[in-house]
Amino acid sequence: MSVHVSGVDDPDRHGGWTPDVDRRLATLESPVRAVLEPYVSSLTATDRIALVPDAHYPFHPSSGMVTDPAVVGSIAGQLGTWTDADVAIAGASDERIAFDRTAAYLDYPAIADQFDVDLVDLADGGRRNMIATVDDEQVSVSVPDRLVESTVVVVPTLRPTEAGPVAGGSRALGRLVSSVADADPTAVAATQAIEPALSVLDATTVYSGDPVAADALFAGPTAQVDAIGSSLLERSIEEDPVLRRIHSDDEPSISLERAADDPDAEVDLAALRRRLPEGELPPRDDTHPAVTTAFRLYAAVAGDAVPPQLEQR
């Protein structure tokens, strides 16, 4: 099974975060098109597409903890040139914050307006009960209708979960469904029930103890892209309860193809892995300094207020 990778080259950037979203969109246009092109037939053979990014308050894209909205916008823009399908950026309100507020903090409304796509709160729509088999047991999940009725493209970030394994596309889908099962089997069941068309891993900025500009995009089947992400973070697939179940205890066989003008160029995962910091997420009761710095940068650029819990840190 192949996964396609593309580098993101911004000749005007000399390290650090680029706050100008238009410049990020321009930089991402070519690499996003390159990683999507192998899947154009499946993406255009549908009338509804749902893009599912990582979107968590109060993180800013420069932290590496949430998907860069410019990546999502670039995907939406490319889809707009290929298809007339109804494209939506999907998330869900939870007990802590409404999705529209999270989307507003991350500036998704401007992205949605620019590319003529909808912002959809999956908490507001209907749901469908579905059954999946996980470890020879049936797991019931309640899946938002929008995800069942759409071709789903998951757009996760390259980061670990609080427990340590890679977050990945499967866990992103698991957070959007309801189930009485534990989180790990729910993520496996959600991936089986939704059957995403592909994952586009936003590794433009990565988080693993610290944020770092990795400037890479990966696209392919969700299970294989999650396995690549786990490898890059030096997490064991065998010790990941989601990936172990998805890959049926077998070591996944994945070929990596460079999606670029020079398809024969070597893909040096080892070099990329060495660039990534070693670490985990900060504990829930400790706001990482990167979050505070990132949000202050965002507030300065966008004119928004710094959240009260970050003002004194």
PDB file of C-alpha atoms in Angstrom:
ATOM      1  CA  MET A   1       0.000   0.000   0.000  1.00  0.00           C
ATOM      2  CA  SER A   2       1.424   3.368  -1.031  1.00  0.00           C
ATOM      3  CA  VAL A   3       1.608   6.632   0.907  1.00  0.00           C
ATOM      4  CA  HIS A   4       2.571   9.799  -0.964  1.00  0.00           C
ATOM      5  CA  VAL A   5       4.787  12.479   0.564  1.00  0.00           C
ATOM      6  CA  SER A   6       5.593  16.002  -0.525  1.00  0.00           C
ATOM      7  CA  GLY A   7       7.924  18.605   0.898  1.00  0.00           C
ATOM      8  CA  VAL A   8       6.667  22.130   1.547  1.00  0.00           C
ATOM      9  CA  ASP A   9       9.271  24.585   0.324  1.00  0.00           C
ATOM     10  CA  ASP A  10       8.938  28.257   1.238  1.00  0.00           C
ATOM     11  CA  PRO A  11      12.108  29.985  -0.001  1.00  0.00           C
ATOM     12  CA  ASP A  12      11.237  33.166   1.888  1.00  0.00           C
ATOM     13  CA  ARG A  13      10.996  31.463   5.264  1.00  0.00           C
ATOM     14  CA  HIS A  14      14.015  31.216   7.488  1.00  0.00           C
ATOM     15  CA  GLY A  15      12.592  29.209  10.366  1.00  0.00           C
ATOM     16  CA  GLY A  16       9.631  29.959  12.558  1.00  0.00           C
ATOM     17  CA  TRP A  17       5.962  30.453  11.834  1.00  0.00           C
ATOM     18  CA  THR A  18       4.569  32.359   8.859  1.00  0.00           C
ATOM     19  CA  PRO A  19       1.562  34.333  10.176  1.00  0.00           C
ATOM     20  CA  ASP A  20       0.360  35.411   6.721  1.00  0.00           C
ATOM     21  CA  VAL A  21      -2.284  32.830   5.807  1.00  0.00           C
ATOM     22  CA  ASP A  22      -2.350  33.924   2.146  1.00  0.00           C
ATOM     23  CA  ARG A  23       1.359  33.216   1.853  1.00  0.00           C
ATOM     24  CA  ARG A  24       0.920  29.820   3.491  1.00  0.00           C
ATOM     25  CA  LEU A  25      -1.909  29.039   1.069  1.00  0.00           C
ATOM     26  CA  ALA A  26       0.292  29.974  -1.894  1.00  0.00           C
ATOM     27  CA  THR A  27       3.166  27.871  -0.560  1.00  0.00           C
ATOM     28  CA  LEU A  28       0.913  24.864   0.027  1.00  0.00           C
ATOM     29  CA  GLU A  29      -0.894  24.929  -3.329  1.00  0.00           C
ATOM     30  CA  SER A  30       1.631  22.817  -5.238  1.00  0.00           C
ATOM     31  CA  PRO A  31       2.452  20.200  -2.546  1.00  0.00           C
ATOM     32  CA  VAL A  32      -1.233  19.712  -1.690  1.00  0.00           C
ATOM     33  CA  ARG A  33      -2.086  19.162  -5.339  1.00  0.00           C
ATOM     34  CA  ALA A  34       0.819  16.708  -5.626  1.00  0.00           C
ATOM     35  CA  VAL A  35      -0.268  14.498  -2.724  1.00  0.00           C
ATOM     36  CA  LEU A  36      -3.942  14.555  -3.763  1.00  0.00           C
ATOM     37  CA  GLU A  37      -3.449  13.771  -7.458  1.00  0.00           C
ATOM     38  CA  PRO A  38      -3.072   9.981  -6.999  1.00  0.00           C
ATOM     39  CA  TYR A  39      -6.538   9.932  -5.382  1.00  0.00           C
ATOM     40  CA  VAL A  40      -8.353  12.290  -7.734  1.00  0.00           C
ATOM     41  CA  SER A  41     -10.661   9.587  -9.130  1.00  0.00           C
ATOM     42  CA  SER A  42     -12.032   8.614  -5.713  1.00  0.00           C
ATOM     43  CA  LEU A  43     -12.317  12.242  -4.614  1.00  0.00           C
ATOM     44  CA  THR A  44     -14.292  13.293  -7.675  1.00  0.00           C
ATOM     45  CA  ALA A  45     -16.647  10.287  -7.788  1.00  0.00           C
ATOM     46  CA  THR A  46     -18.889  11.763  -5.102  1.00  0.00           C
ATOM     47  CA  ASP A  47     -21.255  14.668  -4.516  1.00  0.00           C
ATOM     48  CA  ARG A  48     -20.326  15.299  -0.857  1.00  0.00           C
ATOM     49  CA  ILE A  49     -16.890  15.577   0.743  1.00  0.00           C
ATOM     50  CA  ALA A  50     -16.148  16.151   4.429  1.00  0.00           C
ATOM     51  CA  LEU A  51     -12.730  17.427   5.511  1.00  0.00           C
ATOM     52  CA  VAL A  52     -12.028  16.495   9.132  1.00  0.00           C
ATOM     53  CA  PRO A  53      -9.073  18.419  10.627  1.00  0.00           C
ATOM     54  CA  ASP A  54      -7.661  18.398  14.134  1.00  0.00           C
ATOM     55  CA  ALA A  55      -9.182  21.475  15.752  1.00  0.00           C
ATOM     56  CA  HIS A  56      -8.716  21.905  19.482  1.00  0.00           C
ATOM     57  CA  TYR A  57      -9.081  25.050  21.555  1.00  0.00           C
ATOM     58  CA  PRO A  58      -6.917  26.829  22.711  1.00  0.00           C
ATOM     59  CA  PHE A  59      -4.111  25.653  20.425  1.00  0.00           C
ATOM     60  CA  HIS A  60      -2.806  27.696  17.505  1.00  0.00           C
ATOM     61  CA  PRO A  61      -1.512  26.115  14.254  1.00  0.00           C
ATOM     62  CA  SER A  62       2.036  27.265  15.038  1.00  0.00           C
ATOM     63  CA  SER A  63       2.049  24.912  18.026  1.00  0.00           C
ATOM     64  CA  GLY A  64       1.807  21.826  15.801  1.00  0.00           C
ATOM     65  CA  MET A  65      -1.125  20.636  17.896  1.00  0.00           C
ATOM     66  CA  VAL A  66      -3.882  21.558  15.439  1.00  0.00           C
ATOM     67  CA  THR A  67      -4.137  21.268  11.680  1.00  0.00           C
ATOM     68  CA  ASP A  68      -3.035  24.401   9.861  1.00  0.00           C
ATOM     69  CA  PRO A  69      -6.256  25.822   8.351  1.00  0.00           C
ATOM     70  CA  ALA A  70      -4.182  26.775   5.299  1.00  0.00           C
ATOM     71  CA  VAL A  71      -3.632  23.051   4.641  1.00  0.00           C
ATOM     72  CA  VAL A  72      -7.383  22.466   4.837  1.00  0.00           C
ATOM     73  CA  GLY A  73      -8.042  25.519   2.662  1.00  0.00           C
ATOM     74  CA  SER A  74      -5.540  24.309   0.075  1.00  0.00           C
ATOM     75  CA  ILE A  75      -7.272  20.916  -0.023  1.00  0.00           C
ATOM     76  CA  ALA A  76     -10.663  22.612  -0.412  1.00  0.00           C
ATOM     77  CA  GLY A  77      -9.308  24.861  -3.145  1.00  0.00           C
ATOM     78  CA  GLN A  78      -7.865  21.936  -5.080  1.00  0.00           C
ATOM     79  CA  LEU A  79     -11.104  19.977  -4.762  1.00  0.00           C
ATOM     80  CA  GLY A  80     -12.931  23.017  -6.114  1.00  0.00           C
ATOM     81  CA  THR A  81     -10.917  22.803  -9.330  1.00  0.00           C
ATOM     82  CA  TRP A  82     -11.611  19.090  -9.759  1.00  0.00           C
ATOM     83  CA  THR A  83     -15.222  18.647  -8.707  1.00  0.00           C
ATOM     84  CA  ASP A  84     -18.531  20.381  -8.072  1.00  0.00           C
ATOM     85  CA  ALA A  85     -19.077  18.288  -4.949  1.00  0.00           C
ATOM     86  CA  ASP A  86     -20.452  19.888  -1.792  1.00  0.00           C
ATOM     87  CA  VAL A  87     -17.347  20.288   0.402  1.00  0.00           C
ATOM     88  CA  ALA A  88     -17.565  20.852   4.154  1.00  0.00           C
ATOM     89  CA  ILE A  89     -15.064  21.320   6.976  1.00  0.00           C
ATOM     90  CA  ALA A  90     -16.422  19.228   9.820  1.00  0.00           C
ATOM     91  CA  GLY A  91     -15.913  19.316  13.562  1.00  0.00           C
ATOM     92  CA  ALA A  92     -18.027  18.800  16.645  1.00  0.00           C
ATOM     93  CA  SER A  93     -19.010  20.780  19.705  1.00  0.00           C
ATOM     94  CA  ASP A  94     -18.284  19.106  23.014  1.00  0.00           C
ATOM     95  CA  GLU A  95     -18.924  19.786  26.681  1.00  0.00           C
ATOM     96  CA  ARG A  96     -16.075  22.296  26.811  1.00  0.00           C
ATOM     97  CA  ILE A  97     -16.583  24.503  23.771  1.00  0.00           C
ATOM     98  CA  ALA A  98     -18.809  24.923  20.727  1.00  0.00           C
ATOM     99  CA  PHE A  99     -17.271  24.075  17.376  1.00  0.00           C
ATOM    100  CA  ASP A 100     -18.107  27.467  15.902  1.00  0.00           C
ATOM    101  CA  ARG A 101     -16.030  29.167  18.608  1.00  0.00           C
ATOM    102  CA  THR A 102     -13.075  26.833  18.023  1.00  0.00           C
ATOM    103  CA  ALA A 103     -13.384  27.398  14.275  1.00  0.00           C
ATOM    104  CA  ALA A 104     -13.476  31.164  14.806  1.00  0.00           C
ATOM    105  CA  TYR A 105     -10.349  31.104  17.002  1.00  0.00           C
ATOM    106  CA  LEU A 106      -8.513  29.221  14.240  1.00  0.00           C
ATOM    107  CA  ASP A 107      -9.916  31.527  11.514  1.00  0.00           C
ATOM    108  CA  TYR A 108     -11.781  28.784   9.653  1.00  0.00           C
ATOM    109  CA  PRO A 109     -14.701  31.091   8.707  1.00  0.00           C
ATOM    110  CA  ALA A 110     -12.363  33.100   6.469  1.00  0.00           C
ATOM    111  CA  ILE A 111     -11.060  29.884   4.883  1.00  0.00           C
ATOM    112  CA  ALA A 112     -14.621  28.660   4.342  1.00  0.00           C
ATOM    113  CA  ASP A 113     -15.639  31.942   2.697  1.00  0.00           C
ATOM    114  CA  GLN A 114     -12.568  32.061   0.478  1.00  0.00           C
ATOM    115  CA  PHE A 115     -13.097  28.552  -0.897  1.00  0.00           C
ATOM    116  CA  ASP A 116     -16.906  28.503  -0.773  1.00  0.00           C
ATOM    117  CA  VAL A 117     -17.174  25.546   1.605  1.00  0.00           C
ATOM    118  CA  ASP A 118     -19.392  24.962   4.629  1.00  0.00           C
ATOM    119  CA  LEU A 119     -18.449  24.707   8.290  1.00  0.00           C
ATOM    120  CA  VAL A 120     -20.460  21.831   9.749  1.00  0.00           C
ATOM    121  CA  ASP A 121     -20.956  21.104  13.451  1.00  0.00           C
ATOM    122  CA  LEU A 122     -21.493  17.351  13.574  1.00  0.00           C
ATOM    123  CA  ALA A 123     -23.092  17.670  16.998  1.00  0.00           C
ATOM    124  CA  ASP A 124     -26.142  19.304  15.400  1.00  0.00           C
ATOM    125  CA  GLY A 125     -27.025  16.689  12.784  1.00  0.00           C
ATOM    126  CA  GLY A 126     -28.563  13.249  12.856  1.00  0.00           C
ATOM    127  CA  ARG A 127     -26.689  10.091  13.696  1.00  0.00           C
ATOM    128  CA  ARG A 128     -26.687   6.520  12.530  1.00  0.00           C
ATOM    129  CA  ASN A 129     -25.985   3.488  14.710  1.00  0.00           C
ATOM    130  CA  MET A 130     -23.433   1.180  13.132  1.00  0.00           C
ATOM    131  CA  ILE A 131     -21.714  -2.025  14.213  1.00  0.00           C
ATOM    132  CA  ALA A 132     -18.046  -2.876  13.639  1.00  0.00           C
ATOM    133  CA  THR A 133     -16.051  -5.927  14.656  1.00  0.00           C
ATOM    134  CA  VAL A 134     -13.004  -5.206  16.823  1.00  0.00           C
ATOM    135  CA  ASP A 135     -10.999  -8.086  18.303  1.00  0.00           C
ATOM    136  CA  ASP A 136     -13.820 -10.483  17.354  1.00  0.00           C
ATOM    137  CA  GLU A 137     -16.254  -8.399  19.382  1.00  0.00           C
ATOM    138  CA  GLN A 138     -18.995  -6.146  18.069  1.00  0.00           C
ATOM    139  CA  VAL A 139     -18.615  -2.463  18.870  1.00  0.00           C
ATOM    140  CA  SER A 140     -21.571  -0.134  18.379  1.00  0.00           C
ATOM    141  CA  VAL A 141     -20.843   3.428  17.309  1.00  0.00           C
ATOM    142  CA  SER A 142     -23.191   6.326  16.637  1.00  0.00           C
ATOM    143  CA  VAL A 143     -21.814   8.067  13.542  1.00  0.00           C
ATOM    144  CA  PRO A 144     -22.857  11.540  12.338  1.00  0.00           C
ATOM    145  CA  ASP A 145     -24.950  11.261   9.174  1.00  0.00           C
ATOM    146  CA  ARG A 146     -22.707  13.776   7.421  1.00  0.00           C
ATOM    147  CA  LEU A 147     -19.726  11.435   7.724  1.00  0.00           C
ATOM    148  CA  VAL A 148     -21.702   8.401   6.592  1.00  0.00           C
ATOM    149  CA  GLU A 149     -23.075  10.223   3.552  1.00  0.00           C
ATOM    150  CA  SER A 150     -19.794  11.911   2.535  1.00  0.00           C
ATOM    151  CA  THR A 151     -16.421  10.962   1.168  1.00  0.00           C
ATOM    152  CA  VAL A 152     -14.279  11.684   4.219  1.00  0.00           C
ATOM    153  CA  VAL A 153     -10.760  13.112   4.111  1.00  0.00           C
ATOM    154  CA  VAL A 154      -9.122  13.188   7.542  1.00  0.00           C
ATOM    155  CA  VAL A 155      -6.497  15.901   8.045  1.00  0.00           C
ATOM    156  CA  PRO A 156      -4.693  15.097  11.309  1.00  0.00           C
ATOM    157  CA  THR A 157      -1.509  16.598  12.702  1.00  0.00           C
ATOM    158  CA  LEU A 158       1.692  14.744  13.480  1.00  0.00           C
ATOM    159  CA  ARG A 159       1.606  14.677  17.267  1.00  0.00           C
ATOM    160  CA  PRO A 160       1.252  12.151  20.083  1.00  0.00           C
ATOM    161  CA  THR A 161      -1.810  11.648  22.215  1.00  0.00           C
ATOM    162  CA  GLU A 162      -1.699  12.400  25.913  1.00  0.00           C
ATOM    163  CA  ALA A 163      -1.175   8.670  26.521  1.00  0.00           C
ATOM    164  CA  GLY A 164       1.794   8.588  24.134  1.00  0.00           C
ATOM    165  CA  PRO A 165       0.807   6.897  20.828  1.00  0.00           C
ATOM    166  CA  VAL A 166       0.369   8.904  17.649  1.00  0.00           C
ATOM    167  CA  ALA A 167      -2.916  10.816  17.436  1.00  0.00           C
ATOM    168  CA  GLY A 168      -3.524  10.098  13.753  1.00  0.00           C
ATOM    169  CA  GLY A 169      -6.607   9.984  11.567  1.00  0.00           C
ATOM    170  CA  SER A 170      -8.248   6.989  13.243  1.00  0.00           C
ATOM    171  CA  ARG A 171      -8.285   8.651  16.640  1.00  0.00           C
ATOM    172  CA  ALA A 172      -9.514  11.891  15.029  1.00  0.00           C
ATOM    173  CA  LEU A 173     -12.522   9.974  13.682  1.00  0.00           C
ATOM    174  CA  GLY A 174     -13.013   8.207  17.004  1.00  0.00           C
ATOM    175  CA  ARG A 175     -13.518  11.545  18.741  1.00  0.00           C
ATOM    176  CA  LEU A 176     -16.447  12.341  16.447  1.00  0.00           C
ATOM    177  CA  VAL A 177     -18.544   9.258  17.159  1.00  0.00           C
ATOM    178  CA  SER A 178     -20.402   8.139  20.279  1.00  0.00           C
ATOM    179  CA  SER A 179     -19.868   4.732  21.831  1.00  0.00           C
ATOM    180  CA  VAL A 180     -19.954   2.988  25.202  1.00  0.00           C
ATOM    181  CA  ALA A 181     -16.672   1.290  24.319  1.00  0.00           C
ATOM    182  CA  ASP A 182     -13.295   2.642  25.400  1.00  0.00           C
ATOM    183  CA  ALA A 183     -11.583   5.221  23.214  1.00  0.00           C
ATOM    184  CA  ASP A 184      -9.218   2.824  21.431  1.00  0.00           C
ATOM    185  CA  PRO A 185     -11.777   0.274  20.178  1.00  0.00           C
ATOM    186  CA  THR A 186     -14.090   3.201  19.381  1.00  0.00           C
ATOM    187  CA  ALA A 187     -11.412   4.703  17.115  1.00  0.00           C
ATOM    188  CA  VAL A 188     -10.987   1.370  15.321  1.00  0.00           C
ATOM    189  CA  ALA A 189     -14.754   0.932  14.947  1.00  0.00           C
ATOM    190  CA  ALA A 190     -15.190   4.535  13.755  1.00  0.00           C
ATOM    191  CA  THR A 191     -12.554   4.065  11.058  1.00  0.00           C
ATOM    192  CA  GLN A 192     -14.236   0.859   9.880  1.00  0.00           C
ATOM    193  CA  ALA A 193     -17.697   2.427   9.874  1.00  0.00           C
ATOM    194  CA  ILE A 194     -16.754   5.703   8.159  1.00  0.00           C
ATOM    195  CA  GLU A 195     -14.215   4.223   5.718  1.00  0.00           C
ATOM    196  CA  PRO A 196     -12.353   7.477   5.011  1.00  0.00           C
ATOM    197  CA  ALA A 197     -11.129   7.916   1.455  1.00  0.00           C
ATOM    198  CA  LEU A 198      -7.719   8.975   2.697  1.00  0.00           C
ATOM    199  CA  SER A 199      -5.770  10.891   5.309  1.00  0.00           C
ATOM    200  CA  VAL A 200      -3.670  13.950   4.589  1.00  0.00           C
ATOM    201  CA  LEU A 201      -1.172  14.210   7.436  1.00  0.00           C
ATOM    202  CA  ASP A 202      -0.283  17.830   8.147  1.00  0.00           C
ATOM    203  CA  ALA A 203       3.379  17.580   9.101  1.00  0.00           C
ATOM    204  CA  THR A 204       4.129  21.172   8.152  1.00  0.00           C
ATOM    205  CA  THR A 205       4.478  21.865  11.883  1.00  0.00           C
ATOM    206  CA  VAL A 206       4.929  18.888  14.200  1.00  0.00           C
ATOM    207  CA  TYR A 207       4.580  18.608  17.966  1.00  0.00           C
ATOM    208  CA  SER A 208       6.461  16.075  20.071  1.00  0.00           C
ATOM    209  CA  GLY A 209       7.625  17.767  23.224  1.00  0.00           C
ATOM    210  CA  ASP A 210       8.221  20.967  21.242  1.00  0.00           C
ATOM    211  CA  PRO A 211       6.882  22.334  17.949  1.00  0.00           C
ATOM    212  CA  VAL A 212       9.131  22.049  14.909  1.00  0.00           C
ATOM    213  CA  ALA A 213       8.722  22.970  11.237  1.00  0.00           C
ATOM    214  CA  ALA A 214       8.909  19.609   9.442  1.00  0.00           C
ATOM    215  CA  ASP A 215       7.516  21.046   6.183  1.00  0.00           C
ATOM    216  CA  ALA A 216       6.020  17.794   4.905  1.00  0.00           C
ATOM    217  CA  LEU A 217       2.654  16.402   3.840  1.00  0.00           C
ATOM    218  CA  PHE A 218       1.709  12.721   3.641  1.00  0.00           C
ATOM    219  CA  ALA A 219      -1.398  11.318   1.950  1.00  0.00           C
ATOM    220  CA  GLY A 220      -2.771   7.815   1.677  1.00  0.00           C
ATOM    221  CA  PRO A 221      -5.030   5.272   3.377  1.00  0.00           C
ATOM    222  CA  THR A 222      -5.665   6.235   6.983  1.00  0.00           C
ATOM    223  CA  ALA A 223      -4.202   3.098   8.550  1.00  0.00           C
ATOM    224  CA  GLN A 224      -0.973   3.404   6.560  1.00  0.00           C
ATOM    225  CA  VAL A 225      -0.585   7.149   7.136  1.00  0.00           C
ATOM    226  CA  ASP A 226      -1.108   6.590  10.873  1.00  0.00           C
ATOM    227  CA  ALA A 227       1.615   3.934  10.785  1.00  0.00           C
ATOM    228  CA  ILE A 228       4.003   6.380   9.077  1.00  0.00           C
ATOM    229  CA  GLY A 229       3.200   8.984  11.728  1.00  0.00           C
ATOM    230  CA  SER A 230       3.832   6.485  14.502  1.00  0.00           C
ATOM    231  CA  SER A 231       7.191   5.601  12.961  1.00  0.00           C
ATOM    232  CA  LEU A 232       8.215   9.247  12.629  1.00  0.00           C
ATOM    233  CA  LEU A 233       7.448   9.817  16.309  1.00  0.00           C
ATOM    234  CA  GLU A 234       9.355   6.611  17.121  1.00  0.00           C
ATOM    235  CA  ARG A 235       6.301   4.971  18.636  1.00  0.00           C
ATOM    236  CA  SER A 236       5.870   1.209  18.384  1.00  0.00           C
ATOM    237  CA  ILE A 237       2.963   0.101  16.211  1.00  0.00           C
ATOM    238  CA  GLU A 238       2.773  -3.155  18.156  1.00  0.00           C
ATOM    239  CA  GLU A 239       2.307  -1.209  21.401  1.00  0.00           C
ATOM    240  CA  ASP A 240      -0.364   1.094  19.932  1.00  0.00           C
ATOM    241  CA  PRO A 241      -3.764  -0.496  20.707  1.00  0.00           C
ATOM    242  CA  VAL A 242      -5.426   1.252  17.747  1.00  0.00           C
ATOM    243  CA  LEU A 243      -2.811   0.525  15.087  1.00  0.00           C
ATOM    244  CA  ARG A 244      -2.284  -3.021  16.351  1.00  0.00           C
ATOM    245  CA  ARG A 245      -5.986  -3.752  15.908  1.00  0.00           C
ATOM    246  CA  ILE A 246      -6.277  -1.983  12.555  1.00  0.00           C
ATOM    247  CA  HIS A 247      -3.309  -3.840  11.119  1.00  0.00           C
ATOM    248  CA  SER A 248      -4.458  -7.158  12.653  1.00  0.00           C
ATOM    249  CA  ASP A 249      -1.189  -7.655  14.535  1.00  0.00           C
ATOM    250  CA  ASP A 250       0.737  -7.755  11.229  1.00  0.00           C
ATOM    251  CA  GLU A 251       3.628  -5.414  10.486  1.00  0.00           C
ATOM    252  CA  PRO A 252       2.203  -3.109   7.797  1.00  0.00           C
ATOM    253  CA  SER A 253       3.872  -3.157   4.397  1.00  0.00           C
ATOM    254  CA  ILE A 254       3.991   0.437   3.138  1.00  0.00           C
ATOM    255  CA  SER A 255       5.736   1.918   0.137  1.00  0.00           C
ATOM    256  CA  LEU A 256       6.453   5.627   0.236  1.00  0.00           C
ATOM    257  CA  GLU A 257       6.268   7.540  -3.023  1.00  0.00           C
ATOM    258  CA  ARG A 258       7.413  11.121  -3.435  1.00  0.00           C
ATOM    259  CA  ALA A 259       4.634  13.265  -4.875  1.00  0.00           C
ATOM    260  CA  ALA A 260       6.713  15.877  -6.638  1.00  0.00           C
ATOM    261  CA  ASP A 261       8.047  16.939 -10.041  1.00  0.00           C
ATOM    262  CA  ASP A 262      10.861  14.447  -9.540  1.00  0.00           C
ATOM    263  CA  PRO A 263       9.187  11.179  -8.498  1.00  0.00           C
ATOM    264  CA  ASP A 264      12.575   9.428  -8.307  1.00  0.00           C
ATOM    265  CA  ALA A 265      13.863  11.721  -5.577  1.00  0.00           C
ATOM    266  CA  GLU A 266      14.801   9.914  -2.396  1.00  0.00           C
ATOM    267  CA  VAL A 267      12.466  10.224   0.584  1.00  0.00           C
ATOM    268  CA  ASP A 268      14.664  10.420   3.661  1.00  0.00           C
ATOM    269  CA  LEU A 269      12.389   9.508   6.559  1.00  0.00           C
ATOM    270  CA  ALA A 270      15.384   8.895   8.807  1.00  0.00           C
ATOM    271  CA  ALA A 271      16.557  12.469   8.367  1.00  0.00           C
ATOM    272  CA  LEU A 272      13.065  13.780   9.048  1.00  0.00           C
ATOM    273  CA  ARG A 273      12.781  11.585  12.124  1.00  0.00           C
ATOM    274  CA  ARG A 274      16.071  12.920  13.470  1.00  0.00           C
ATOM    275  CA  ARG A 275      14.777  16.482  13.112  1.00  0.00           C
ATOM    276  CA  LEU A 276      11.768  15.835  15.315  1.00  0.00           C
ATOM    277  CA  PRO A 277      12.051  16.475  19.046  1.00  0.00           C
ATOM    278  CA  GLU A 278      11.568  13.668  21.542  1.00  0.00           C
ATOM    279  CA  GLY A 279       8.782  14.199  24.032  1.00  0.00           C
ATOM    280  CA  GLU A 280       5.120  13.977  24.866  1.00  0.00           C
ATOM    281  CA  LEU A 281       2.221  16.331  25.448  1.00  0.00           C
ATOM    282  CA  PRO A 282       2.237  18.597  28.474  1.00  0.00           C
ATOM    283  CA  PRO A 283      -0.093  17.471  31.275  1.00  0.00           C
ATOM    284  CA  ARG A 284      -3.655  18.780  31.200  1.00  0.00           C
ATOM    285  CA  ASP A 285      -3.105  21.074  34.185  1.00  0.00           C
ATOM    286  CA  ASP A 286       0.002  22.706  32.712  1.00  0.00           C
ATOM    287  CA  THR A 287      -0.245  25.043  29.736  1.00  0.00           C
ATOM    288  CA  HIS A 288       2.852  24.538  27.611  1.00  0.00           C
ATOM    289  CA  PRO A 289       4.778  27.774  26.936  1.00  0.00           C
ATOM    290  CA  ALA A 290       4.447  27.099  23.206  1.00  0.00           C
ATOM    291  CA  VAL A 291       0.690  27.445  23.524  1.00  0.00           C
ATOM    292  CA  THR A 292       0.916  30.795  25.275  1.00  0.00           C
ATOM    293  CA  THR A 293       3.481  32.117  22.804  1.00  0.00           C
ATOM    294  CA  ALA A 294       1.489  30.882  19.823  1.00  0.00           C
ATOM    295  CA  PHE A 295      -1.761  32.394  21.016  1.00  0.00           C
ATOM    296  CA  ARG A 296      -0.154  35.733  21.785  1.00  0.00           C
ATOM    297  CA  LEU A 297       1.236  35.723  18.248  1.00  0.00           C
ATOM    298  CA  TYR A 298      -2.194  34.884  16.887  1.00  0.00           C
ATOM    299  CA  ALA A 299      -3.804  37.645  18.971  1.00  0.00           C
ATOM    300  CA  ALA A 300      -1.260  40.177  17.744  1.00  0.00           C
ATOM    301  CA  VAL A 301      -1.827  39.259  14.109  1.00  0.00           C
ATOM    302  CA  ALA A 302      -5.592  38.768  14.187  1.00  0.00           C
ATOM    303  CA  GLY A 303      -6.504  41.408  16.748  1.00  0.00           C
ATOM    304  CA  ASP A 304      -8.233  38.805  18.920  1.00  0.00           C
ATOM    305  CA  ALA A 305      -8.083  38.635  22.708  1.00  0.00           C
ATOM    306  CA  VAL A 306      -5.682  36.341  24.536  1.00  0.00           C
ATOM    307  CA  PRO A 307      -7.753  33.766  26.507  1.00  0.00           C
ATOM    308  CA  PRO A 308      -7.894  34.632  30.231  1.00  0.00           C
ATOM    309  CA  GLN A 309      -6.234  31.377  31.318  1.00  0.00           C
ATOM    310  CA  LEU A 310      -3.169  32.311  29.276  1.00  0.00           C
ATOM    311  CA  GLU A 311      -2.827  35.983  30.186  1.00  0.00           C
ATOM    312  CA  GLN A 312      -0.867  35.472  33.412  1.00  0.00           C
ATOM    313  CA  ARG A 313       1.511  32.791  32.141  1.00  0.00           C
TER     314      ARG A 313
END
